[in-house]
Tab-separated table of C-alpha atoms and ligand atoms in Angstrom:
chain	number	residue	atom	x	y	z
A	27	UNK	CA	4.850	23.978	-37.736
A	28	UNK	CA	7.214	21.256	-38.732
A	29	UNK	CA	6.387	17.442	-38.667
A	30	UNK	CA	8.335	15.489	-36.433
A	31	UNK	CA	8.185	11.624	-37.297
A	32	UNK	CA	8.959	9.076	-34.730
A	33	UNK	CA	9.030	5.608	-35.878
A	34	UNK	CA	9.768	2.094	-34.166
A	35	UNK	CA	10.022	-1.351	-34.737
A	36	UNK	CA	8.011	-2.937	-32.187
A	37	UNK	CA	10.097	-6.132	-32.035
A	38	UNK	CA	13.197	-4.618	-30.642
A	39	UNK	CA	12.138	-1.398	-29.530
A	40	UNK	CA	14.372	0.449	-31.675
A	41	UNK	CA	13.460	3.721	-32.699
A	42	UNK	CA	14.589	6.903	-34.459
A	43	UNK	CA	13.533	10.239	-35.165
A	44	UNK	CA	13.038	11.789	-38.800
A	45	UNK	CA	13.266	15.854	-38.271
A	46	UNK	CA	13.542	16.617	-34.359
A	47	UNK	CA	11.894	20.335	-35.395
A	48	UNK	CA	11.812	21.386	-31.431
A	49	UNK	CA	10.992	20.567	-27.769
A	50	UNK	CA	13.611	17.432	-28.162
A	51	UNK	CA	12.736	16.411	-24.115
A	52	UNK	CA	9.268	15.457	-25.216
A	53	UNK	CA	10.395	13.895	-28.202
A	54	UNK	CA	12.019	11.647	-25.870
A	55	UNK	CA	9.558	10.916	-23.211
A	56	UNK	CA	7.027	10.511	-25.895
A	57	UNK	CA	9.802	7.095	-27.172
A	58	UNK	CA	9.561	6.080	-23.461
A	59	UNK	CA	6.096	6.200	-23.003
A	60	UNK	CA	6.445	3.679	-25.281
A	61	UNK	CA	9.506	1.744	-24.792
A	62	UNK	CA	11.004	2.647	-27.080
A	63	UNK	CA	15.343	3.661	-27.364
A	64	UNK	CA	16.119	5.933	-29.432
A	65	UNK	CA	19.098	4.346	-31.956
A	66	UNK	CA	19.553	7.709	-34.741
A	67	UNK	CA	18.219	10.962	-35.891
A	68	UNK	CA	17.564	11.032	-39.719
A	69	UNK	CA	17.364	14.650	-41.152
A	70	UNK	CA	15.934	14.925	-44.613
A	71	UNK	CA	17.688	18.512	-44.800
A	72	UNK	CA	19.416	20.472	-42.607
A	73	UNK	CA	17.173	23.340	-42.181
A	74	UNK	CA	16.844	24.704	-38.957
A	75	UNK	CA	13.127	24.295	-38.617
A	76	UNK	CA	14.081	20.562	-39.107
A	77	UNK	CA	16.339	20.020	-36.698
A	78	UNK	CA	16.368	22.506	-33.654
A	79	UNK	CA	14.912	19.875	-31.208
A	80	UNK	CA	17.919	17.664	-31.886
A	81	UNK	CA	20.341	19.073	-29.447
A	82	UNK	CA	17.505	18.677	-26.578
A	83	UNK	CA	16.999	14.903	-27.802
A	84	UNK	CA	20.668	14.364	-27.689
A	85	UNK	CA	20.826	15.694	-24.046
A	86	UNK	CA	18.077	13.579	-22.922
A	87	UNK	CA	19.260	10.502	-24.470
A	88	UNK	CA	22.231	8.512	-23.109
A	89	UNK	CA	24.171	7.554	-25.119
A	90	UNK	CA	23.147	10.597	-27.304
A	91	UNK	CA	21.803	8.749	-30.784
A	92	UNK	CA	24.132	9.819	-33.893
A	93	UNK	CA	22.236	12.101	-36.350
A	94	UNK	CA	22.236	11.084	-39.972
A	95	UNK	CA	22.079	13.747	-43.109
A	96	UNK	CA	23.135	13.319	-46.331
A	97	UNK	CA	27.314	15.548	-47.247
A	98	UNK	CA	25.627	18.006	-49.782
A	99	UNK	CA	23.804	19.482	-46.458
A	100	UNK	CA	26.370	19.827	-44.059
A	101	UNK	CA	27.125	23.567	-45.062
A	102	UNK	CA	23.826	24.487	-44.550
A	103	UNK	CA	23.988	22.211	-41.223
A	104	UNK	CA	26.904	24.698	-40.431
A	105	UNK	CA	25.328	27.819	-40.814
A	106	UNK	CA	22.600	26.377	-38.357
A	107	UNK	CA	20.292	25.632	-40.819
A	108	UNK	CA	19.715	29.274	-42.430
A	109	UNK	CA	18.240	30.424	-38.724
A	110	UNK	CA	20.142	34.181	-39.077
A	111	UNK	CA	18.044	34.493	-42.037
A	112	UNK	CA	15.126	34.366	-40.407
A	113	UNK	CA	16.585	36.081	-37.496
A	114	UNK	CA	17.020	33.101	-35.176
A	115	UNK	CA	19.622	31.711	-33.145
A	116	UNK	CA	19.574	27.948	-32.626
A	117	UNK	CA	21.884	25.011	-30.987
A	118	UNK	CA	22.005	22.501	-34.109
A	119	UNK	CA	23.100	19.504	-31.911
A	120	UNK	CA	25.495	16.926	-32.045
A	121	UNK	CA	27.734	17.047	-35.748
A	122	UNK	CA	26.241	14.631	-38.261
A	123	UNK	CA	28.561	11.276	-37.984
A	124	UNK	CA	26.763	9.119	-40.740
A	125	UNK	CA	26.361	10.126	-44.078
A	126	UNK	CA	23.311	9.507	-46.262
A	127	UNK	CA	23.796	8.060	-49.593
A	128	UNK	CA	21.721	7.995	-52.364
A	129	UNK	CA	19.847	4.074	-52.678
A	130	UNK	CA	21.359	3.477	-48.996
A	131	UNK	CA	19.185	0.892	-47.329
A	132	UNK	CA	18.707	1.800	-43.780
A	133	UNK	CA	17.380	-0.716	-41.361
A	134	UNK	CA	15.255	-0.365	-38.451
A	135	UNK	CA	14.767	-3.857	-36.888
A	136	UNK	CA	13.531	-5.632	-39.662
A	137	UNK	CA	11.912	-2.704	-41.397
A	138	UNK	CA	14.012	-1.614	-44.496
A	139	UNK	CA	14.079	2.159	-45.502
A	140	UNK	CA	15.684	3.552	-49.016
A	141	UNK	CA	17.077	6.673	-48.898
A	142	UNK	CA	16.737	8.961	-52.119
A	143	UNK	CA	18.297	11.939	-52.622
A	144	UNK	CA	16.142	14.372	-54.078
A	145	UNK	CA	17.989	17.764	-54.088
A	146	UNK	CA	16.394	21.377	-55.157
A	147	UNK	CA	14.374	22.150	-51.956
A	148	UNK	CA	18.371	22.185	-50.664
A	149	UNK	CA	21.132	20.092	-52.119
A	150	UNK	CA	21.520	17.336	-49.906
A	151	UNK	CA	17.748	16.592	-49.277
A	152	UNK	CA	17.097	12.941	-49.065
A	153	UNK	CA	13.265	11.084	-49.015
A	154	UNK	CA	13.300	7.815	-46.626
A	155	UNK	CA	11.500	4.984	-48.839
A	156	UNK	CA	9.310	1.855	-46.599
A	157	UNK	CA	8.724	-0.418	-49.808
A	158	UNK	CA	7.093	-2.612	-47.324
A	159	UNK	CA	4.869	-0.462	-45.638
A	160	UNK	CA	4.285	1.965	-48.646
A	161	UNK	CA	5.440	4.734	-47.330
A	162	UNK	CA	7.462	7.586	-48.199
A	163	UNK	CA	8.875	10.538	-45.491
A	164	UNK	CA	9.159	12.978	-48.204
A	165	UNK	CA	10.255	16.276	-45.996
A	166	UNK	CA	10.189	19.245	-48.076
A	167	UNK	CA	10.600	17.948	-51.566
A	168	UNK	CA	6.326	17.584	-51.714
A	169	UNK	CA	3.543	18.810	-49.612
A	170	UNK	CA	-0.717	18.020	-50.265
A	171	UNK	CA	-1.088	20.829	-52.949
A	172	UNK	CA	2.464	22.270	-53.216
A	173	UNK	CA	5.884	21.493	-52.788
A	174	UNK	CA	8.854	23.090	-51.407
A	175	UNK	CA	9.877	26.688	-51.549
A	176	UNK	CA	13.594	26.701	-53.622
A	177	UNK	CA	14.102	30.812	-52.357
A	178	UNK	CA	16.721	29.681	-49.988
A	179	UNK	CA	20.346	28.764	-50.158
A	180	UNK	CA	20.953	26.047	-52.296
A	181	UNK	CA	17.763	26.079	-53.439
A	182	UNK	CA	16.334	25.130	-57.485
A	183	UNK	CA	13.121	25.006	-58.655
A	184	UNK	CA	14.093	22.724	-62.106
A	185	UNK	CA	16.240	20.683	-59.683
A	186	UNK	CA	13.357	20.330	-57.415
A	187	UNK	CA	10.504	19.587	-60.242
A	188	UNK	CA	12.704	16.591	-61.768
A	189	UNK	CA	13.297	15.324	-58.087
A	190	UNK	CA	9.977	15.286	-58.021
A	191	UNK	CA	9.202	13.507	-61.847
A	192	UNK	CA	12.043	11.343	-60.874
A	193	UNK	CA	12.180	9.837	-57.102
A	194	UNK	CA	8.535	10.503	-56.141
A	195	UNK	CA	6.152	9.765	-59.295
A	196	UNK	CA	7.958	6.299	-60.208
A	197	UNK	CA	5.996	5.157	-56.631
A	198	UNK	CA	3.155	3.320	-57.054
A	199	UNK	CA	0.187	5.728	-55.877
A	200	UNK	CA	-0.683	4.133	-53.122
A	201	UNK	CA	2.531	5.135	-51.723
A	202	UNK	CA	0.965	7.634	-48.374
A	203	UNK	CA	3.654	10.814	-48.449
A	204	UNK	CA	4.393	11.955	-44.997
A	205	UNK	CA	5.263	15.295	-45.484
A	206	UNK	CA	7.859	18.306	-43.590
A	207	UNK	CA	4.939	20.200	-42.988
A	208	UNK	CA	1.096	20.185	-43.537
A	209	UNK	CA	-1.281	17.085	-43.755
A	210	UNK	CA	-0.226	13.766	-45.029
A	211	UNK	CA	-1.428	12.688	-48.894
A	212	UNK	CA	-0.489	9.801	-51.333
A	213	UNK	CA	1.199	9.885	-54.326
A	214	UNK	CA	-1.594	8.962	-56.529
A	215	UNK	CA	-3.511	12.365	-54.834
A	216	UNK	CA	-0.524	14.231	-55.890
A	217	UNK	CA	-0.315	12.721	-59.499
A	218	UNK	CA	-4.108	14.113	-59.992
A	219	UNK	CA	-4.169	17.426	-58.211
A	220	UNK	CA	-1.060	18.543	-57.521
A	221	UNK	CA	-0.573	21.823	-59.602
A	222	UNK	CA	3.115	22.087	-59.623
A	223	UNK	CA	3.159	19.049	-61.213
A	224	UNK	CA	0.293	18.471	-63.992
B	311	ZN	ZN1	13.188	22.974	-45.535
B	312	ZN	ZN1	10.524	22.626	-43.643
């Protein structure tokens, strides 16, 4: 019940993934379908629900594309994303090789992404920002209604609220939010009926 969020640049063909959350083979057909090569994996967190289709998307890519997640989320990436909690066993992929950095500009042909860290959901949880295209692949910081649970390891719900008050409501409303889970919404929507948040 994760969102998976494949995005190209139609000019080059480039691709890359934001959250492989399972069946990583048709992740990959799905890019060739169009074709499209897939260049990186972006994680906004390291959660296992976020990221257990990345070893099957590394397999069926050659060469395997590097996966991307910001330092403060490479414990949790460790511990296989708090699976054993949940009483799971999963293959996290290939190790994270790039590190996300907060106000990192990220290119995909000649789209432009910003990352913004935006920690309480877990530490090293990081938002990709289109300025362009106003939009804003917000994982698990925000959802249409709610936002993310802070239960878990690493976890913090005043951390998480001025994540929120800080990286997401400075967008202009028209910003569309494409969530970690659930329906997509906008950040004006969120502004006037989000509860967490009024
Ligand atoms: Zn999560
Ligand atoms: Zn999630």
């Amino acid at each position: 019940m994760t969102n998976t969020y494949l995005i190209a640049d139609n000019l080059t063909g480039e691709s890359v993934v934001i959250d492989p959350a399972d069946e990583g083979e048709r992740i990959v057909s799905e890019a060739e379908n169009h074709g499209w090569r897939i260049g990186s994996i972006w994680l906004t967190h390291a959660h296992f629900d976020h990221l257990a289709g990345a070893a099957g998307v590394a397999d069926a890519c050659n060469p395997a594309p590097p996966v991307a997640l910001h330092a403060d989320d490479y414990s949790l990436w460790r511990m296989q994303g708090g699976a054993a909690i949940f009483g799971l066993q999963i293959d996290p992929g290939p190790e994270p090789t790039i590190e996300f950095q907060h106000h990192q500009t990220l290119f995909l042909g000649n789209n432009q992404f910003k990352v913004l860290h935006a920690p309480g959901h877990s530490r090293g949880h990081v938002m990709f920002y289109n300025e362009a295209e106003k939009v804003l692949f917000c994982g698990d910081v925000i959802f249409q209604g709610s936002i993310g649970r802070t239960d878990l390891p690493g976890g913090d719900f005043n951390t998480l609220i001025n994540s929120i008050q800080t990286q997401v409501l400075t967008l202009p409303d028209d910003t569309r939010l494409l969530t970690g889970h659930g329906p997509e919404s906008t950040i004006g929507e969120e502004r006037e009926h989000n509860p967490y948040i009024q």
